[in-house]
Short mmCIF file of C-alpha atoms in Angstrom, two decimals:
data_model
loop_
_atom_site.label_atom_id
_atom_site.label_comp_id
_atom_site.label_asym_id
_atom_site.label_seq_id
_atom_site.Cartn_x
_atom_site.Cartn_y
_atom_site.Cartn_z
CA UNK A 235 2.98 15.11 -24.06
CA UNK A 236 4.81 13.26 -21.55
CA UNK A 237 4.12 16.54 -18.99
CA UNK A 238 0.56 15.97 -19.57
CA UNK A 239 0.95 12.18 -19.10
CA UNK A 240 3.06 12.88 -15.45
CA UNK A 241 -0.37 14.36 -14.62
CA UNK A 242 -3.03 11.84 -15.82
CA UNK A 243 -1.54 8.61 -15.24
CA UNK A 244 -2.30 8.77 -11.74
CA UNK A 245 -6.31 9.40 -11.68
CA UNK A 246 -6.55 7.09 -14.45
CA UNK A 247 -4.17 4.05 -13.35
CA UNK A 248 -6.16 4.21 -10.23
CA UNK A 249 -9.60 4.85 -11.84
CA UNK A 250 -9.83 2.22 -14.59
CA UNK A 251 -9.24 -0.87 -12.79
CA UNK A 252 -11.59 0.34 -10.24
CA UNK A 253 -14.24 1.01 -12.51
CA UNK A 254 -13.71 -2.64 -14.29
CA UNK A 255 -13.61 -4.06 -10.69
CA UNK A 256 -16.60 -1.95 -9.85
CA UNK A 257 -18.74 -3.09 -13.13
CA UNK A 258 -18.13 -6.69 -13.00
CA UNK A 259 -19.55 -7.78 -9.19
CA UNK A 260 -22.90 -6.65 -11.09
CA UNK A 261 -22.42 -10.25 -12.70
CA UNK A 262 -20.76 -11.76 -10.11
CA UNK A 263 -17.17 -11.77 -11.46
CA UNK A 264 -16.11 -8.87 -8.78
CA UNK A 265 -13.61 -11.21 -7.42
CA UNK A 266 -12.09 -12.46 -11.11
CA UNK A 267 -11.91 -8.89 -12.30
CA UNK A 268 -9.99 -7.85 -9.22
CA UNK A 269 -7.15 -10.84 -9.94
CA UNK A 270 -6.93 -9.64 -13.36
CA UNK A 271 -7.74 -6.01 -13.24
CA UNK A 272 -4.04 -6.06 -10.15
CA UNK A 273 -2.06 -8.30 -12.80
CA UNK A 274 -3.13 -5.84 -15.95
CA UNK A 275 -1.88 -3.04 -13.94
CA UNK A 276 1.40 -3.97 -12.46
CA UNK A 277 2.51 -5.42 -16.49
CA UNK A 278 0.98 -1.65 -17.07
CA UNK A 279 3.05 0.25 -14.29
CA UNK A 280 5.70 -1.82 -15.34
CA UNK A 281 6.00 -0.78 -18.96
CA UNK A 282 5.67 2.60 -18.06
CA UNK A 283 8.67 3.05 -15.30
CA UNK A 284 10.76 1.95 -18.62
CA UNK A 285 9.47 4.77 -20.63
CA UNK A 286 9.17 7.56 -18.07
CA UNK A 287 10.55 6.37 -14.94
CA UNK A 288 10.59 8.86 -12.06
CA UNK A 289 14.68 7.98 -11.22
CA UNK A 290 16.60 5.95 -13.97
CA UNK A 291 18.93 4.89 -11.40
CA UNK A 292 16.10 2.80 -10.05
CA UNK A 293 16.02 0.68 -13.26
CA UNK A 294 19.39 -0.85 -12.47
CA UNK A 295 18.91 -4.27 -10.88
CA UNK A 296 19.25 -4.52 -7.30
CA UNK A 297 19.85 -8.17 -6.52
CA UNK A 298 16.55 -8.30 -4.49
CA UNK A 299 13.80 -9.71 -7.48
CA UNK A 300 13.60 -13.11 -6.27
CA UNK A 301 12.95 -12.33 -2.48
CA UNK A 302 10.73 -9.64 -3.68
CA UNK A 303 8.79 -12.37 -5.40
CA UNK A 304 8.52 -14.19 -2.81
CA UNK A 305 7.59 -11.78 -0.32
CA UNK A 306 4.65 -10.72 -2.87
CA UNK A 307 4.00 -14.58 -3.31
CA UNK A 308 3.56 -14.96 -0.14
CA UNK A 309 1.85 -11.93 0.94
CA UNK A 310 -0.74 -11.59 -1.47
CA UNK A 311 -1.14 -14.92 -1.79
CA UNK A 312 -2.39 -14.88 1.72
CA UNK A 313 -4.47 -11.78 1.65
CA UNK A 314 -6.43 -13.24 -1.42
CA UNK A 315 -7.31 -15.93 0.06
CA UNK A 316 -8.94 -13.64 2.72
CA UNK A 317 -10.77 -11.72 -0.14
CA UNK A 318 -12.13 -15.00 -1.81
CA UNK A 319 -13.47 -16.70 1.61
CA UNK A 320 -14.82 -13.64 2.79
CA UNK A 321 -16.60 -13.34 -1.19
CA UNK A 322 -17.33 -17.02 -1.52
CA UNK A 323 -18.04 -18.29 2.01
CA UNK A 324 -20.24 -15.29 2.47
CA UNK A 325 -19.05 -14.47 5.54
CA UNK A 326 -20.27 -10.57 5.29
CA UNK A 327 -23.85 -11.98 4.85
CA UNK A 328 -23.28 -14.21 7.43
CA UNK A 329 -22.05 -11.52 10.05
CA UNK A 330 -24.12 -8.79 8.75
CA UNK A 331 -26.61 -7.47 11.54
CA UNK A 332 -30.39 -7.89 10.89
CA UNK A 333 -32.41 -5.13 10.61
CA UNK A 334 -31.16 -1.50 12.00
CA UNK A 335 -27.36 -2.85 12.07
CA UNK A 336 -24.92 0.17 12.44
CA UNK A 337 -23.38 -0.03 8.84
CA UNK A 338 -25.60 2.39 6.26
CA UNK A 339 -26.21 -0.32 3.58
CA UNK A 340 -28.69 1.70 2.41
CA UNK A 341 -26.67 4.56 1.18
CA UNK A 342 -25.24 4.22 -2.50
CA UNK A 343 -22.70 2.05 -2.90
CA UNK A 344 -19.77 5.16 -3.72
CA UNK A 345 -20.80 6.78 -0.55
CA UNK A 346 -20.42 3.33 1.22
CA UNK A 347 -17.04 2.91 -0.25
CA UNK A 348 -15.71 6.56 0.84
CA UNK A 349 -16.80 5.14 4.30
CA UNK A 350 -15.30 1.87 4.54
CA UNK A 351 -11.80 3.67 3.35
CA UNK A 352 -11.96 6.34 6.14
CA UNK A 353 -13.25 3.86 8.61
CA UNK A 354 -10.32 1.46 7.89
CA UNK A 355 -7.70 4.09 6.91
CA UNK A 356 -7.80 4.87 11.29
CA UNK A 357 -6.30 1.40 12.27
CA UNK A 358 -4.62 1.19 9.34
CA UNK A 359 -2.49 4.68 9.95
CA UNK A 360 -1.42 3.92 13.66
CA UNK A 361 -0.32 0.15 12.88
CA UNK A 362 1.77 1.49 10.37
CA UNK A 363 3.04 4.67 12.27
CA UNK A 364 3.50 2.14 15.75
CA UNK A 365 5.54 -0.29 13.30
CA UNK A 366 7.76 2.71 13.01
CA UNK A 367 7.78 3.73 16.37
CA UNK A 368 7.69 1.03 18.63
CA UNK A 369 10.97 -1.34 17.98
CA UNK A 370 9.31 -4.85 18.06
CA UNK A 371 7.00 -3.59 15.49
CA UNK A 372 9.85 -1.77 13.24
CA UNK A 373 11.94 -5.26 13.04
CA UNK A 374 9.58 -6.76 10.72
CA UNK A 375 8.46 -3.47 8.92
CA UNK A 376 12.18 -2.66 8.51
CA UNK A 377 11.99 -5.97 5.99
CA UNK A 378 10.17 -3.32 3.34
CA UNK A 379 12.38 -0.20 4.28
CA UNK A 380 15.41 -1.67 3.33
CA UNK A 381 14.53 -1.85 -0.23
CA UNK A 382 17.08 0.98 -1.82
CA UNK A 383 14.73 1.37 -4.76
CA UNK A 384 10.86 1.86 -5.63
CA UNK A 385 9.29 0.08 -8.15
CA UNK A 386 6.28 -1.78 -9.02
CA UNK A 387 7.98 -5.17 -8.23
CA UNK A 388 8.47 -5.08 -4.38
CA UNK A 389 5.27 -3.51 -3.69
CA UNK A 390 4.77 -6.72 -2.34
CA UNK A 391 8.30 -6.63 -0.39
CA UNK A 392 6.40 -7.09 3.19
CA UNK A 393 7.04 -9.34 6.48
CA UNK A 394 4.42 -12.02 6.66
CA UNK A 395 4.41 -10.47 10.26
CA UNK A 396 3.56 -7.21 9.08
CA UNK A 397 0.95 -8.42 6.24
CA UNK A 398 -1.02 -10.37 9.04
CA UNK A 399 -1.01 -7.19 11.64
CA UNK A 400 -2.48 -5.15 8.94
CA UNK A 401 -4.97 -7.52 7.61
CA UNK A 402 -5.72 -7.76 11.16
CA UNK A 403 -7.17 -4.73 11.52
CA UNK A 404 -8.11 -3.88 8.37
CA UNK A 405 -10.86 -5.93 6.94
CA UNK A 406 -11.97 -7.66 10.06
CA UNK A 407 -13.35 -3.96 11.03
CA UNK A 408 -15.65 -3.30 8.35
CA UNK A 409 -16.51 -7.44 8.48
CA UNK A 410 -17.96 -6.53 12.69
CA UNK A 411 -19.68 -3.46 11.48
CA UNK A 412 -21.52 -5.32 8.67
CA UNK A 413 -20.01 -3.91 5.94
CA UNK A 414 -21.65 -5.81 2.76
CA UNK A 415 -19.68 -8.10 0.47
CA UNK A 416 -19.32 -4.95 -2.28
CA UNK A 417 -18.05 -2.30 -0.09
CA UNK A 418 -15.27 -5.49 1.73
CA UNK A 419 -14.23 -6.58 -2.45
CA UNK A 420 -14.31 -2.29 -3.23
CA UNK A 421 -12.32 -1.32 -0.59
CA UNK A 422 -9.76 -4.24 -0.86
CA UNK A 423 -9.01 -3.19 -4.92
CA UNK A 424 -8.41 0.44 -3.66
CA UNK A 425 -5.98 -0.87 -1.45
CA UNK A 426 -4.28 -3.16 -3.68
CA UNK A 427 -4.19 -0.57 -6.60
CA UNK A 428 -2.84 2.40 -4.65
CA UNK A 429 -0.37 0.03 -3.13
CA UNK A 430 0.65 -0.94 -6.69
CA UNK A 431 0.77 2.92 -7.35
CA UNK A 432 2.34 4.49 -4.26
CA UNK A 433 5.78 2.58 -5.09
CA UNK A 434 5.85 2.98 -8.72
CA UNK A 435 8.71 4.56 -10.07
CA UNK A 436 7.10 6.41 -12.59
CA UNK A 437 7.19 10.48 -13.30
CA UNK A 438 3.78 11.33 -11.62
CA UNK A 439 2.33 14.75 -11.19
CA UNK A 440 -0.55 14.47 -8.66
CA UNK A 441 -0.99 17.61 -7.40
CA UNK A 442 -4.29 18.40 -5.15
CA UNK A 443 -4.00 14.45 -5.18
CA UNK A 444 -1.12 14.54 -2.70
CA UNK A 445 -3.76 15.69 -0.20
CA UNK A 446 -6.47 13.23 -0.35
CA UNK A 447 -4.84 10.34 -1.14
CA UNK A 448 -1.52 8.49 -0.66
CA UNK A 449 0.29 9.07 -4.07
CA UNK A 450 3.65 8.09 -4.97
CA UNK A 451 4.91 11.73 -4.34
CA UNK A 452 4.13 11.37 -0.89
CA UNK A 453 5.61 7.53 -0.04
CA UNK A 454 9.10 8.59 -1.84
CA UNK A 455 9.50 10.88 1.50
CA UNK A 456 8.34 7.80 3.40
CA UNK A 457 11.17 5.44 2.64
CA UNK A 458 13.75 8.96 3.09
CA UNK A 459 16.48 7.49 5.14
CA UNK A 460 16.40 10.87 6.55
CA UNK A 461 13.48 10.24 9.45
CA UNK A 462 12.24 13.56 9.79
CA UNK A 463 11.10 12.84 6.46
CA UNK A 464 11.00 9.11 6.91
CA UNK A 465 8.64 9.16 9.79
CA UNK A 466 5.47 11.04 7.91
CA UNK A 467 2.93 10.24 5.23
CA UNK A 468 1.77 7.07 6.91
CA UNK A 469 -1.81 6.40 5.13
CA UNK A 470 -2.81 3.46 3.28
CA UNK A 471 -5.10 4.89 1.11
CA UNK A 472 -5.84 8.82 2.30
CA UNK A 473 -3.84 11.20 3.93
CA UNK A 474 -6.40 12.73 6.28
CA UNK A 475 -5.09 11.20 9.71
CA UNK A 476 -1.79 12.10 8.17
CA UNK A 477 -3.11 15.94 8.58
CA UNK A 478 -5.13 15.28 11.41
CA UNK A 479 -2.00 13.53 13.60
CA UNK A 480 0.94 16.20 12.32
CA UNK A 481 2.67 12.96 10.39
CA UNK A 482 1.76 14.50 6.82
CA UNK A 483 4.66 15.94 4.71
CA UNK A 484 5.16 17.09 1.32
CA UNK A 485 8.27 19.21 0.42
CA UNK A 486 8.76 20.96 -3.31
CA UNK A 487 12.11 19.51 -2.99
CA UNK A 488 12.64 16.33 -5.31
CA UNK A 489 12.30 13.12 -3.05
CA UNK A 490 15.58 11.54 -2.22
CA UNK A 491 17.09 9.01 -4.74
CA UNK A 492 19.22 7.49 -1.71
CA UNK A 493 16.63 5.01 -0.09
CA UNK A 494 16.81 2.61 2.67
CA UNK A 495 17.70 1.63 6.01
CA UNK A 496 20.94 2.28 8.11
CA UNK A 497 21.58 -1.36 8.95
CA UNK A 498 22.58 -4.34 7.33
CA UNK A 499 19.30 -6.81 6.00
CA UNK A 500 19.95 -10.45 4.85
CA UNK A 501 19.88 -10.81 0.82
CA UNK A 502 18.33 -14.02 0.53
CA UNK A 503 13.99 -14.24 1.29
CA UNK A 504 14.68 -16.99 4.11
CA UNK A 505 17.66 -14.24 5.93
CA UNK A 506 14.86 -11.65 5.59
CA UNK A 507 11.91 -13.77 7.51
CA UNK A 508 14.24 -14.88 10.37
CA UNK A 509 16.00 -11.55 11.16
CA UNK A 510 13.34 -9.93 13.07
CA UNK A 511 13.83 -12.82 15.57
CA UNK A 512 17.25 -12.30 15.95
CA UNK A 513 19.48 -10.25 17.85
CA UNK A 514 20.62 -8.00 15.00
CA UNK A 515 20.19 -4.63 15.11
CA UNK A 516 17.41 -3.20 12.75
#
């Protein structure tokens, strides 16, 4: 039972909130269902790394919850708010292009969202592959490496530097190509779902999964101290510039326990904001 569980979870984690998301913007609750559809499935994830977790080890407490609350406070606090003005203010009506605009709103909504998540996935892969190549950048990403354990709890475990540089080109893309309201709120809960999922530490089978989209298989070799295994698998959602740029990796070897960075980060939420200003090395 619990093999066939390490291969279901994934699909259906991912697939029921997305389908409850999905059902209620046909009554205008899209937004609502989202909030509670994210907070349903992190208590969910979070019951499960207890029963089947992918490395006990990462059950022992790590001194980090409270900046890791914060950081998630913070960070999602900020990219709802984005979500609900762009839903309530209606600023995709508002910047929509009249007539023959360049986004196919007439194609069915599925197809629409398939688009919008390779459209976006293209920024999205080279601001997160430049934030580990390019120092400036890796100072405030290195705030999220430096977590020596994956769970569901520091999913959230971002630099409000690095949330605004991906919000920056994330949504604000599809928003200038006239990407309706649905396919912005769609897109968003993909994103927020498969973040949830990609640091879970829960005993996950995904198989043919690990080549479409970015599973927790994959991002355990992402946060590989080791950075010729460190420095791959950089998709948000899919994998596909991952295959298309040489970045994608995915050994049969079990992923590293031994997470991290080499250098020192602050332990308190307030050391963790100011370090990428300072002269430490990171």
């Amino acid at each position: 039972m619990r093999r066939v569980l390490s291969v279901v979870l994934w699909p259906l984690l991912f697939a029921v909130p997305l389908a409850i998301v999905w059902a209620a913007m046909s009554t205008g609750h899209g937004v609502a269902a989202f909030n509670v559809t994210y907070l349903g499935l992190a208590l969910t994830i979070a019951v499960l790394e207890r029963a089947m977790p992918h490395e006990r080890a990462w059950l022992e407490n790590d001194g980090q919850m409270l900046p890791d609350l914060l950081h998630t406070v913070l960070n999602k606090g900020v990219a709802q708010v984005l979500i609900t003005v762009i839903v309530f203010m209606g600023i995709a009506g508002w910047m929509a292009p009249r007539g023959d605009g360049i986004w196919p709103a007439e194609w069915p909504l599925a197809i629409q969202l398939a688009l919008g998540l390779v459209v976006i996935e293209f920024p999205l892969y080279w601001k997160h592959r430049l934030a580990h190549e390019w120092p400036w950048l890796w100072r405030f990403h290195a705030v999220h490496h430096s977590v020596t354990r994956l769970w569901f709890f520091n999913t959230g475990r971002f630099h409000l530097v690095d949330t605004l540089t991906g919000l920056a080109v994330g949504i604000p893309i599809l928003l200038l190509l006239g990407a309706p309201e649905p396919v912005l709120l769609l897109v968003s809960a993909v994103t927020a779902f498969i973040g949830l999922l990609t640091h879970c530490n829960i005993e996950m089978r995904c198989g043919v999964l690990n080549y479409v989209f970015n599973t927790p298989s994959l991002h355990r070799w992402h946060h590989s101290k080791d950075l010729n295994e460190g420095n791959r698998n950089y998709g948000e959602n899919l994998v596909l510039y991952d295959q298309l740029f040489g970045s994608f990796y995915n050994s049969p070897r079990r992923p590293p326990r031994d997470i991290g960075i080499e250098q020192p980060m602050p332990e308190n939420f307030l050391g963790q904001l100011k370090v990428p200003f300072t002269r430490q090395p990171l």
